Short mmCIF file of C-alpha atoms in Angstrom, two decimals:
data_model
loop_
_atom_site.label_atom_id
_atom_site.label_comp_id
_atom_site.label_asym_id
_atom_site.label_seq_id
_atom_site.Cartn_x
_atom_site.Cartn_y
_atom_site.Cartn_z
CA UNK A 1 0.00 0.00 0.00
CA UNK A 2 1.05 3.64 -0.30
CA UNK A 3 0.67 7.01 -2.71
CA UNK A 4 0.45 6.92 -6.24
CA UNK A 5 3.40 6.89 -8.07
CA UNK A 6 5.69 5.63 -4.59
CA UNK A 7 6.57 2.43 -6.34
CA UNK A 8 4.28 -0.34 -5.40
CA UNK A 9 4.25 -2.41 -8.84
CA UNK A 10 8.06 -1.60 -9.24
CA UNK A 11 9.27 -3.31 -5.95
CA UNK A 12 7.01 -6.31 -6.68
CA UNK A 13 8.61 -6.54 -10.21
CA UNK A 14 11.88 -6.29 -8.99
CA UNK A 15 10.85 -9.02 -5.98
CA UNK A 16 9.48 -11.59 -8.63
CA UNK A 17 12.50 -10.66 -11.27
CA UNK A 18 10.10 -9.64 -13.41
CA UNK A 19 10.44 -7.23 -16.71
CA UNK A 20 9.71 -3.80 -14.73
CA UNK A 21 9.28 -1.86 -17.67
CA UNK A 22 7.03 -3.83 -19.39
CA UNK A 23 4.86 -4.19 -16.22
CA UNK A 24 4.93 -0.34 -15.76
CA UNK A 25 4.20 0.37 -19.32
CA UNK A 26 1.63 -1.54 -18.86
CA UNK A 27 -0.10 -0.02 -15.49
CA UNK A 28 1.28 3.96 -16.21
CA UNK A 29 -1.92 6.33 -15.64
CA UNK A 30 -4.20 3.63 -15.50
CA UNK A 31 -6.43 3.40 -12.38
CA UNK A 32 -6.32 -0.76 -11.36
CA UNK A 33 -8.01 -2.54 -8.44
CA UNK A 34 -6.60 -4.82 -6.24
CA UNK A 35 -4.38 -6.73 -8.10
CA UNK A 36 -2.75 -10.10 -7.20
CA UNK A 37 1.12 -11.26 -8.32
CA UNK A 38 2.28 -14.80 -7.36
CA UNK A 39 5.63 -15.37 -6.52
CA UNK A 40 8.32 -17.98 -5.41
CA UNK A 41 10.50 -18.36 -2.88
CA UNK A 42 13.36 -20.39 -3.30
CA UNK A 43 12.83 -22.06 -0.06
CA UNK A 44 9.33 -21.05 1.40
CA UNK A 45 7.54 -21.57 -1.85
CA UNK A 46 4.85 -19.85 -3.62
CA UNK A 47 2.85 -16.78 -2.26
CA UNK A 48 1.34 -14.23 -3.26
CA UNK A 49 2.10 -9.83 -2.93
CA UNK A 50 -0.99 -8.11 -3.88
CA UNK A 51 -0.68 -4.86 -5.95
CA UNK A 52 -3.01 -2.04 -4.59
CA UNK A 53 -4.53 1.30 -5.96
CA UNK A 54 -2.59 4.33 -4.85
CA UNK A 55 -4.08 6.48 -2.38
CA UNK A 56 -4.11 10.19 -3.78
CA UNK A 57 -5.10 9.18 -6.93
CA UNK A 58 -6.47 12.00 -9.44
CA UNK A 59 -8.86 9.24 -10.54
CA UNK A 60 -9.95 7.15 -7.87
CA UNK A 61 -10.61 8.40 -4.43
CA UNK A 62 -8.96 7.10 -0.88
CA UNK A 63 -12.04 5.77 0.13
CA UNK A 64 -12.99 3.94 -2.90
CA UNK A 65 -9.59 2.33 -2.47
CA UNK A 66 -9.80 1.37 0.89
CA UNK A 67 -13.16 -0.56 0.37
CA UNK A 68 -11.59 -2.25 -2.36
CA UNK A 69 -8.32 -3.41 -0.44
CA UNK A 70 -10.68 -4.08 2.57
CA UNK A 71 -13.46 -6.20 0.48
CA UNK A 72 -10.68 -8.40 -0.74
CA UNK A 73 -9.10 -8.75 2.74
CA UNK A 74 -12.63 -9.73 3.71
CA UNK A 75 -13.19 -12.61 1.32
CA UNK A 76 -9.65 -14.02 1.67
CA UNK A 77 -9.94 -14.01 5.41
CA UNK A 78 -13.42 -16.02 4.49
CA UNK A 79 -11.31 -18.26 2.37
CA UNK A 80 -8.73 -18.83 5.14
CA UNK A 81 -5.77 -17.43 3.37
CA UNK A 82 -3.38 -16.00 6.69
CA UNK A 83 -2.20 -12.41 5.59
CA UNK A 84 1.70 -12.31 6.64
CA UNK A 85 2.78 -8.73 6.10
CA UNK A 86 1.50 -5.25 5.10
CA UNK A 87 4.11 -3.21 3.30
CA UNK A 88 3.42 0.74 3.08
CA UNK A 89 5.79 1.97 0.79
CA UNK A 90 6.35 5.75 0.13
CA UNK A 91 8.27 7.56 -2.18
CA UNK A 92 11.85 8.07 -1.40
CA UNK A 93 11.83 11.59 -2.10
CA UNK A 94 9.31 12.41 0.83
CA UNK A 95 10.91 14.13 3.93
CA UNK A 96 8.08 12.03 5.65
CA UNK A 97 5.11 10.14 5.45
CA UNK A 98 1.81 12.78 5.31
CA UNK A 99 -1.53 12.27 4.75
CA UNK A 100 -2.54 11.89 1.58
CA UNK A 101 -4.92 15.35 0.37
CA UNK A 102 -8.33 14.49 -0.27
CA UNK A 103 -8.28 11.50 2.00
#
């Protein structure tokens, strides 16, 4: 999770090895929902990031996004899938983390 633009579907590229500019190409000024990316682990095996919506979008609002990322928490929880980790990424170029405008 994090801002637009901070580099969500770039560090799960470059965590899977995947091409990152063809994936970025590919999801550049596009607004996506809640998107899921297997991966492998050498030695854990496979499991899964899932690519979010960033919040301060100019095209999707905060709260859309959050109902989106919490629906599909929701059903996997139903599905008994255990959530490991949350990531919020930011852009490196932030001083620090604010709130997003609009949100």
């Amino acid at each position: 999770m994090g801002l637009n633009g901070c580099g969500k579907s770039s560090f799960i590229a470059q965590a899977r090895g995947a091409d990152h500019n063809r994936m970025v190409d590919r999801l550049q000024n596009k607004a996506f929902f809640v998107r899921v990316v297997d991966a492998t682990h050498p030695t854990k095996g496979r499991f899964i990031f899932i690519d979010t919506p960033g919040f301060d979008n100019p095209t999707v609002s905060d709260k859309v996004i959050m109902v989106q990322v919490s629906d599909w928490l929701r059903t996997v929880r139903r599905l008994g899938v255990k959530l490991a980790a949350i990531l919020c990424l930011h852009r490196i170029t932030d001083t620090r983390y604010a709130r997003p405008a609009g949100g």
